[in-house]
Every structure is written in structure tokens, then in C-alpha cells.
Short mmCIF file of C-alpha atoms in Angstrom, two decimals:
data_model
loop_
_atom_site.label_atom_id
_atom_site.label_comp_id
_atom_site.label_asym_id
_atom_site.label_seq_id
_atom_site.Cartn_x
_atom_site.Cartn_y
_atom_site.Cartn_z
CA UNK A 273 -11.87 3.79 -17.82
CA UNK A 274 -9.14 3.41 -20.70
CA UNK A 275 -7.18 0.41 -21.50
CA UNK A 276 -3.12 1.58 -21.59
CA UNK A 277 -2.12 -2.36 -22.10
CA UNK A 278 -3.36 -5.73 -21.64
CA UNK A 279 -0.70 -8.95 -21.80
CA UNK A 280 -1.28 -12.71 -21.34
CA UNK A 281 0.46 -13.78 -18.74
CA UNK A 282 0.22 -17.34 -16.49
CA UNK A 283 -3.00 -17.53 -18.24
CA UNK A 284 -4.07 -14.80 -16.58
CA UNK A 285 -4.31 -10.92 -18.14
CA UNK A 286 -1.86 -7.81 -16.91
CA UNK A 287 -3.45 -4.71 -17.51
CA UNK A 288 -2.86 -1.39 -17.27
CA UNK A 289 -5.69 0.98 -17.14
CA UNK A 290 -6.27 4.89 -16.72
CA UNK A 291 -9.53 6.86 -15.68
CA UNK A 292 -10.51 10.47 -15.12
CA UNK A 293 -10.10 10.35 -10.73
CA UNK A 294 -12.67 12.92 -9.32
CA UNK A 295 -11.02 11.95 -5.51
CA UNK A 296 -7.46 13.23 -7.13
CA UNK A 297 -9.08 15.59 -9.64
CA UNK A 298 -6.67 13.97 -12.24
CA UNK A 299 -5.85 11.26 -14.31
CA UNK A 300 -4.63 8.07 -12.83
CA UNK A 301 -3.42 5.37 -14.02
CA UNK A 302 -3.26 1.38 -12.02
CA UNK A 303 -2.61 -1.80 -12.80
CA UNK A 304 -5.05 -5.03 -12.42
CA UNK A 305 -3.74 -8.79 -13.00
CA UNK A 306 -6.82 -11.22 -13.38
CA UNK A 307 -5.72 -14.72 -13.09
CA UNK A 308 -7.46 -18.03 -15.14
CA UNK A 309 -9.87 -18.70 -12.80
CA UNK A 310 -11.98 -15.59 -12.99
CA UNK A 311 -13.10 -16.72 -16.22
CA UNK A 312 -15.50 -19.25 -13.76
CA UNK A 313 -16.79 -16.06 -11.57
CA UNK A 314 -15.60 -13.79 -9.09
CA UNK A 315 -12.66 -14.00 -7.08
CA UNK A 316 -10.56 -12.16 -3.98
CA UNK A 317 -8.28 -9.61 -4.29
CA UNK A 318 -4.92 -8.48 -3.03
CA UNK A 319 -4.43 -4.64 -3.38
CA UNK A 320 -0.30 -3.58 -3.46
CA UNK A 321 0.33 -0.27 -2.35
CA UNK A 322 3.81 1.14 -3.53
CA UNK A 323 6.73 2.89 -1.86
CA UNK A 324 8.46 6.25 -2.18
CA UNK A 325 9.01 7.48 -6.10
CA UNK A 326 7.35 4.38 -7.15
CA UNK A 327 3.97 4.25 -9.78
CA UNK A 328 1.95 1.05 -10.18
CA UNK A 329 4.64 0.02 -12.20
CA UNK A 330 7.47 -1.22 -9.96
CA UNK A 331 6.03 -3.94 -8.34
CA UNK A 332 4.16 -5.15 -11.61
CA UNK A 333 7.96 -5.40 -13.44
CA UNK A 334 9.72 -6.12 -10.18
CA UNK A 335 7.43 -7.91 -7.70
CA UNK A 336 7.49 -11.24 -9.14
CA UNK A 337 3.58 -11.72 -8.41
CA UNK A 338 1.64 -13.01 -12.03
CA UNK A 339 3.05 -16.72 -11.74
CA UNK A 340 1.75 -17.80 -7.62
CA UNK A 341 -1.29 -15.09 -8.40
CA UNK A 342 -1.88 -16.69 -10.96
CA UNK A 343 -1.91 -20.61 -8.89
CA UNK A 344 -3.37 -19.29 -5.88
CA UNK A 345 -6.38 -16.97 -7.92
CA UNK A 346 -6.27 -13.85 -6.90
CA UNK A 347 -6.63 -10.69 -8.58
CA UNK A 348 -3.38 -8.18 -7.68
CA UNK A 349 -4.39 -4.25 -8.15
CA UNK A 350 -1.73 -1.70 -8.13
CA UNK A 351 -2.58 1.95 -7.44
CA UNK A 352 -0.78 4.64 -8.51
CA UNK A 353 1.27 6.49 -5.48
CA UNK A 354 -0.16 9.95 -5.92
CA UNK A 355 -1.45 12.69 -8.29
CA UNK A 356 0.16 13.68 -10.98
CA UNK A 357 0.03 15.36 -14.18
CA UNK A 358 -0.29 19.02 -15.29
CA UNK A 359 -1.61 21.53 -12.70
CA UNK A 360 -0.94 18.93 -9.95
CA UNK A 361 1.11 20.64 -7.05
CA UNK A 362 4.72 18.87 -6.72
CA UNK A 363 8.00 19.60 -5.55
CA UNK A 364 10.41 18.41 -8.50
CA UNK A 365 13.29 18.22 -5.76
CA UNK A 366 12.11 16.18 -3.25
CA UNK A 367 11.19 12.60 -4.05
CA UNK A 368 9.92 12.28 -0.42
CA UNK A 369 6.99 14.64 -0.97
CA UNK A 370 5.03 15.49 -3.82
CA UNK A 371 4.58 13.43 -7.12
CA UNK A 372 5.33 9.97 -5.99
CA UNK A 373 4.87 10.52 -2.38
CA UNK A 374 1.08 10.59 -1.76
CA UNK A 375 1.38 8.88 1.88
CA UNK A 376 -2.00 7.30 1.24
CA UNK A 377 -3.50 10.56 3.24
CA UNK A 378 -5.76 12.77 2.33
CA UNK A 379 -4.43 16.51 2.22
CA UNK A 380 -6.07 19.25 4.06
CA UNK A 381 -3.75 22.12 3.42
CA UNK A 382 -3.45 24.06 -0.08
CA UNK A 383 -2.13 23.73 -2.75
CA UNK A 384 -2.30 19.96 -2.12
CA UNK A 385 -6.05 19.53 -0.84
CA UNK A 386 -7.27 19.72 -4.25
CA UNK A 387 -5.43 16.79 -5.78
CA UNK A 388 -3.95 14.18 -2.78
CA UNK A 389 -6.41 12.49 -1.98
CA UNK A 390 -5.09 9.07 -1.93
CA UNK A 391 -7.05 7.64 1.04
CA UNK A 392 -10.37 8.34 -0.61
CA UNK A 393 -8.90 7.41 -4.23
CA UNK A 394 -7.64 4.18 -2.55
CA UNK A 395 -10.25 3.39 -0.07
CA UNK A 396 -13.66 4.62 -2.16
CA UNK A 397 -13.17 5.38 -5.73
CA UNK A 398 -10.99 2.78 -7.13
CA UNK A 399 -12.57 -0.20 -5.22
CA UNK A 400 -15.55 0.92 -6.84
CA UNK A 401 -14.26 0.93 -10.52
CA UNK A 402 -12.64 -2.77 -9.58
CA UNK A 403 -15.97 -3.72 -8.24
CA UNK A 404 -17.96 -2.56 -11.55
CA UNK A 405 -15.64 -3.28 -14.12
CA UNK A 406 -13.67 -6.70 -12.85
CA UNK A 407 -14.52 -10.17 -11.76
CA UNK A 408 -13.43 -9.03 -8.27
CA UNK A 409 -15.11 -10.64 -4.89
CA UNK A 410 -15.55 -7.48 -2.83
CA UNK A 411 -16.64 -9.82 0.13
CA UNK A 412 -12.85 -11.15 -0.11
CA UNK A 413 -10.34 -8.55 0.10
CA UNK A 414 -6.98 -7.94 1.41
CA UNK A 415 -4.21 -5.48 1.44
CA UNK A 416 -0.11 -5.15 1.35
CA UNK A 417 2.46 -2.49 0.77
CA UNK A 418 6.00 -1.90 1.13
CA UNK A 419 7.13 1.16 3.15
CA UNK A 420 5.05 4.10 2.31
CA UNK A 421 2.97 1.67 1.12
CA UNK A 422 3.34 -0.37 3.97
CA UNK A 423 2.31 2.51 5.96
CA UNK A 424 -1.24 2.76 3.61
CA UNK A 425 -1.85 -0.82 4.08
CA UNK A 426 -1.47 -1.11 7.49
CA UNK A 427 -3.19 2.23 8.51
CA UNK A 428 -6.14 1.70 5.81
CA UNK A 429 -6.72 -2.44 7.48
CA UNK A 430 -7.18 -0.22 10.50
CA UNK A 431 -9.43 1.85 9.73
CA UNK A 432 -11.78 -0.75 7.53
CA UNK A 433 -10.91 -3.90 9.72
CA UNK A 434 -14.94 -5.41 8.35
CA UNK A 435 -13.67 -5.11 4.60
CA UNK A 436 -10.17 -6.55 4.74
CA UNK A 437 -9.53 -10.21 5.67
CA UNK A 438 -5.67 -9.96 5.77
CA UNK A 439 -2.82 -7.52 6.07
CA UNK A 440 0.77 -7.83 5.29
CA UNK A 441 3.92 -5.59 4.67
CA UNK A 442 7.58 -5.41 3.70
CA UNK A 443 8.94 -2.59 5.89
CA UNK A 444 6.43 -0.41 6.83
CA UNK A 445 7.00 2.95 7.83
CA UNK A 446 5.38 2.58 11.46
CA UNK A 447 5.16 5.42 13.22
CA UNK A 448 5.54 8.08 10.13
CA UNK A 449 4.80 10.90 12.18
CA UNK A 450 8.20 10.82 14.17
CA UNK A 451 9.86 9.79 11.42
CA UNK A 452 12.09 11.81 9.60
CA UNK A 453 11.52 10.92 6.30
CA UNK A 454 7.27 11.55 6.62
CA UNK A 455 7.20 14.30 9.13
CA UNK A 456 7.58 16.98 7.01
CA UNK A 457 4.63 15.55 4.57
CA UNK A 458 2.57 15.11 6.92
CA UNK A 459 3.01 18.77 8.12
CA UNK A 460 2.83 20.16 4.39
CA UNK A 461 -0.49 17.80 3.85
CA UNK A 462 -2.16 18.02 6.90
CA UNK A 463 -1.45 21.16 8.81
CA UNK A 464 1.17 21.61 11.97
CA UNK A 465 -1.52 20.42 14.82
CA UNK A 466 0.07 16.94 15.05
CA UNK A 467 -3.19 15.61 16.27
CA UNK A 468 -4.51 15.37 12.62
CA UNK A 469 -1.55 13.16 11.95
CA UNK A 470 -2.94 10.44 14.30
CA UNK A 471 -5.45 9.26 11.79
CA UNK A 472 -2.59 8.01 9.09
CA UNK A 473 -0.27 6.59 11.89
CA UNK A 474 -0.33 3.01 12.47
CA UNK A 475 1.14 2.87 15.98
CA UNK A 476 -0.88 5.59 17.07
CA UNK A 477 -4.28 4.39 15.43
CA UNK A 478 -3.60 1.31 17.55
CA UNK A 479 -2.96 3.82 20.39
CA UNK A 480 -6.13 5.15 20.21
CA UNK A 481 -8.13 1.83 19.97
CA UNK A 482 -8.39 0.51 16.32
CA UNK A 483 -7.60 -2.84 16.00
CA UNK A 484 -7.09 -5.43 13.38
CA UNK A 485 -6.86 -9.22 13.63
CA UNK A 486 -3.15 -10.16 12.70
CA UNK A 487 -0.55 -8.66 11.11
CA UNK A 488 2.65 -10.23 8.66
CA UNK A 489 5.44 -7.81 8.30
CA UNK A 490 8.61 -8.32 6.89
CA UNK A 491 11.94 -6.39 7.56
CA UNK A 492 15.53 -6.56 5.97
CA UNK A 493 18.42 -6.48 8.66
CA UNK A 494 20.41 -4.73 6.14
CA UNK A 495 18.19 -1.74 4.99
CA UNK A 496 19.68 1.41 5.26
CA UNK A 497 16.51 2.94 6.21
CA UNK A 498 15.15 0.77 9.69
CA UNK A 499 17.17 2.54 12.30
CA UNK A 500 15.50 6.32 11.34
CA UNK A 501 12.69 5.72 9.21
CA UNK A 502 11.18 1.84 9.51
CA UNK A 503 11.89 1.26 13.51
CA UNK A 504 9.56 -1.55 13.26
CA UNK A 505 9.75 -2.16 17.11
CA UNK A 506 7.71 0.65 17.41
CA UNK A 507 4.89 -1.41 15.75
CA UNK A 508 5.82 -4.73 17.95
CA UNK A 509 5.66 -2.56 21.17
CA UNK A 510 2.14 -0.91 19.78
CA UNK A 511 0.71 -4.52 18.75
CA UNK A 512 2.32 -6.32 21.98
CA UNK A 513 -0.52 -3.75 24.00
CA UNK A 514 -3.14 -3.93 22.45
CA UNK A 515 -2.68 -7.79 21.89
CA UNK A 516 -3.01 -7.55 18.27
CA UNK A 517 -1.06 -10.63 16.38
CA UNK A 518 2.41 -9.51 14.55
CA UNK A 519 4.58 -11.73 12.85
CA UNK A 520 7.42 -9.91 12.35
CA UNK A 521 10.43 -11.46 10.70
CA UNK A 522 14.15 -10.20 10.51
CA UNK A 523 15.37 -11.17 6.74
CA UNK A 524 19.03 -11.03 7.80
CA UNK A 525 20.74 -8.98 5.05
CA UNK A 526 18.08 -7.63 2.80
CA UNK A 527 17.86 -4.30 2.26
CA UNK A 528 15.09 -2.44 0.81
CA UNK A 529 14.79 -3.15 -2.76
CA UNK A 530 12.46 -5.02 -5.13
CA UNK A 531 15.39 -7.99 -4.30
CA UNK A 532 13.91 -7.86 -1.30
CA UNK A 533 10.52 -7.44 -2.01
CA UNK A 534 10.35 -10.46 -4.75
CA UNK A 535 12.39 -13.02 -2.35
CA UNK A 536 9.35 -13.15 0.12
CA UNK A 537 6.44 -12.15 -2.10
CA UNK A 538 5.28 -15.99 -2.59
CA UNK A 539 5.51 -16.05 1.75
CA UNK A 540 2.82 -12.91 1.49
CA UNK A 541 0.69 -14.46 -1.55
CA UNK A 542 0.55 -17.70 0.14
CA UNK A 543 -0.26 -16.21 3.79
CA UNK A 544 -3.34 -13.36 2.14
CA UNK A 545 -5.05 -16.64 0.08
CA UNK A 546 -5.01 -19.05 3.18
CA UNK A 547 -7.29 -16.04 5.06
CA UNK A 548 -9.24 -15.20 1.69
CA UNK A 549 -10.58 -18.81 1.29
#
């Protein structure tokens, strides 16, 4: 692991760090804020997962997170979205697939297989560079995202419902298989038998019997993307079955931005460290 950056900040540190990723088979760079009180032991952390064209650096300039992290104690890490560099399949022209658009999946189907890999990167090999090189409680860990990363958070709590004590996010793609912008990734990454899509689906993981304690999602009335993309009553109807807990709240007239995003990011700090202890 290399150090990009390190910056005081709330008497905490932001760093930016880079390592050699065998899951992605590429560099990748992420982003760790370690508040003051880690400097007395181990404490929980919140992982981000970015959106569409994003890195690890939107929500660290944009999110607004350092000051309440900072008050509350939790660390904040901040994957990357996908793969990238050199030799890394992409498609320059489409910001909804390819670099920047990893989908938190892990692809099945040439030439991506090689390189996205960001459930495994996200889920096994950078918890366990957190775990050896950070004064992170492992036993206390949660997980948010906004929109594609919305999507990762929600499907990963899922799928690892013993590792994560809370789950949050600001409008989630929920069902991304229907959806028009995420259908055709999910095609190019996983193959045409829709069945394989299940597994990275929220609404139909909950359809086929995972479960997760509670969920906090937050939605902008005015985002040009709910009606085809976000439809989070697709994830109220899914939840309402299987009697898993959603608080989902209307923000009348956000849209999708980091405005958004930073207006209710002290609600989602506040709401992950009451269930982290």
C-alpha cells in the first residue's frame, strides 16, 4: 500500500492511498478518513460506495463527511468505482459502463472478467488491507452508497447481513436489472441469461429470500433520474413482503447531486453510529 496524500482534518487524518489489487488485477486507489479517537484503539467503520463516473474522490470533496465523522468516530472508506488504468477494458463513450461504472459486480464475460471485480475488491480484498493496516473495528461495520453505489451497498448488506450492522442510501438504483440505465452492464458483465443478474439485484435478492434488518434510503422528488432508473417503490413493495424495515423519505426538490447528497449526510452519519455503538 502507497500513501497518495494524507491531510489533518477535524483532528482526524484524510488519506488517500493506492495498492497493487490482485481482485481487479490493477492499481487502485481509495480513500480512508481516521477520526481523533482512533488514536485510543479501534473503532467502526462506514464504507461509501460511489455513483456513476465518480472515483473515491467525489464524496471525499463533496460529501461533507470529516467534521460529524470526525464527532461521532468513525472511520469513512471510499473505494474506487471500478478498474482502471492501462490494459483495463473500457468504453471511452459511455460513462454508464466501463471505467467508472463497475456496478459493484463481479464480471463473468471477457474482456471484462479479468479486471471488474468490484464485489470481491469491495467485499474481500480491501476490508482486508483496512483491517491490517488501520485502527478499524471489523466487528463494527456498516455500509452506504448513492445510486450505483446505492445499488452495491444495499445488495452487498444482503448478501453479508452477519458483518454489517447498518445500511443506508441516497437513491439507490433498486431493481438495476430492469432498469435502463444498468441493463445493458449487466448483460456486457455477466452474460444474457438474466438469472445471473439476480445475485446483484436488490429487489430480487430480497425476492429470493435474503434479508437484512432495516434499511434508510433517501430520495430527491426532483431527480431527473427516479421515474426510469431509481423507481424506489420497487424496493418499498420488495421490503413491504418480506417485512424487512425501510425508511424511505421523499426530499421534496432535490435532485441527484452531491447538493443532495451533503444536505442529509449528517441524517445517515448520525443513524449508522446509533447501530454501531
Amino acid at each position: 500500500m502507497k500513501t497518495v496524500s494524507t491531510s489533518k482534518s477535524h483532528g482526524g487524518v484524510q488519506g488517500v492511498y493506492s495498492h497493487a489489487s490482485e481482485a481487479c488485477a490493477c492499481d487502485m486507489t481509495f480513500a480512508v478518513f481516521v477520526p481523533p479517537q482512533a488514536k485510543d484503539g479501534p473503532v467502526p467503520v462506514l464504507w461509501y460506495l460511489s455513483g456513476l463516473t465518480c472515483t473515491h474522490a467525489n464524496v471525499m470533496d463533496k460529501g461533507e463527511y470529516r467534521r460529524l465523522a470526525a464527532e461521532l468516530g468513525l472511520i469513512i472508506v471510499c473505494p474506487d468505482t471500478s478498474p482502471r488504468g492501462e490494459g483495463v477494458a473500457d468504453e471511452k463513450d459511455n460513462w454508464q459502463f466501463g471505467s467508472g461504472a463497475g456496478f459493484y459486480v463481479d464480471a463473468t464475460q471477457e474482456p471484462f472478467a479479468k479486471n471488474y471485480r468490484m464485489y470481491s475488491y469491495v467485499t474481500e480484498e480491501l476490508p482486508a488491507l483496512i483491517a491490517a493496516n488501520f485502527p478499524a473495528d471489523m466487528s463494527r461495520q456498516a455500509i452506504f452508497g448513492h445510486s450505483m453505489g446505492g445499488h452495491g451497498a444495499l445488495t452487498i448488506a444482503l448478501k453479508h447481513p452477519e458483518r454489517f450492522k447498518s445500511c443506508s442510501a441516497f437513491a439507490p438504483i433498486a431493481q438495476p436489472s430492469t432498469a435502463g440505465w444498468s441493463k445493458p452492464a449487466l448483460e456486457k458483465y455477466l452474460g444474457s441469461d438474466e438469472a445471473a443478474w439476480r445475485a446483484y439485484d436488490t429487489t430480487l435478492l430480497i425476492e429470493d429470500g435474503k434479508r437484512f434488518s432495516e434499511f434508510l434510503v433517501d430520495q430527491g422528488s426532483a431527480d431527473g433520474f427516479l421515474q426510469e432508473g431509481l423507481r424506489p417503490w420497487l424496493l418499498e413493495e420488495a421490503c413491504k413482503k418480506a417485512g424487512i424495515g425501510l425508511t424511505l423519505r421523499m426530499q421534496e426538490g432535490y435532485d441527484h447531486s452531491y447538493n443532495f447528497i451533503s444536505t442529509f449526510m449528517d441524517d445517515h452519519l448520525r443513524w449508522h453510529a446509533a447501530r454501531l455503538g
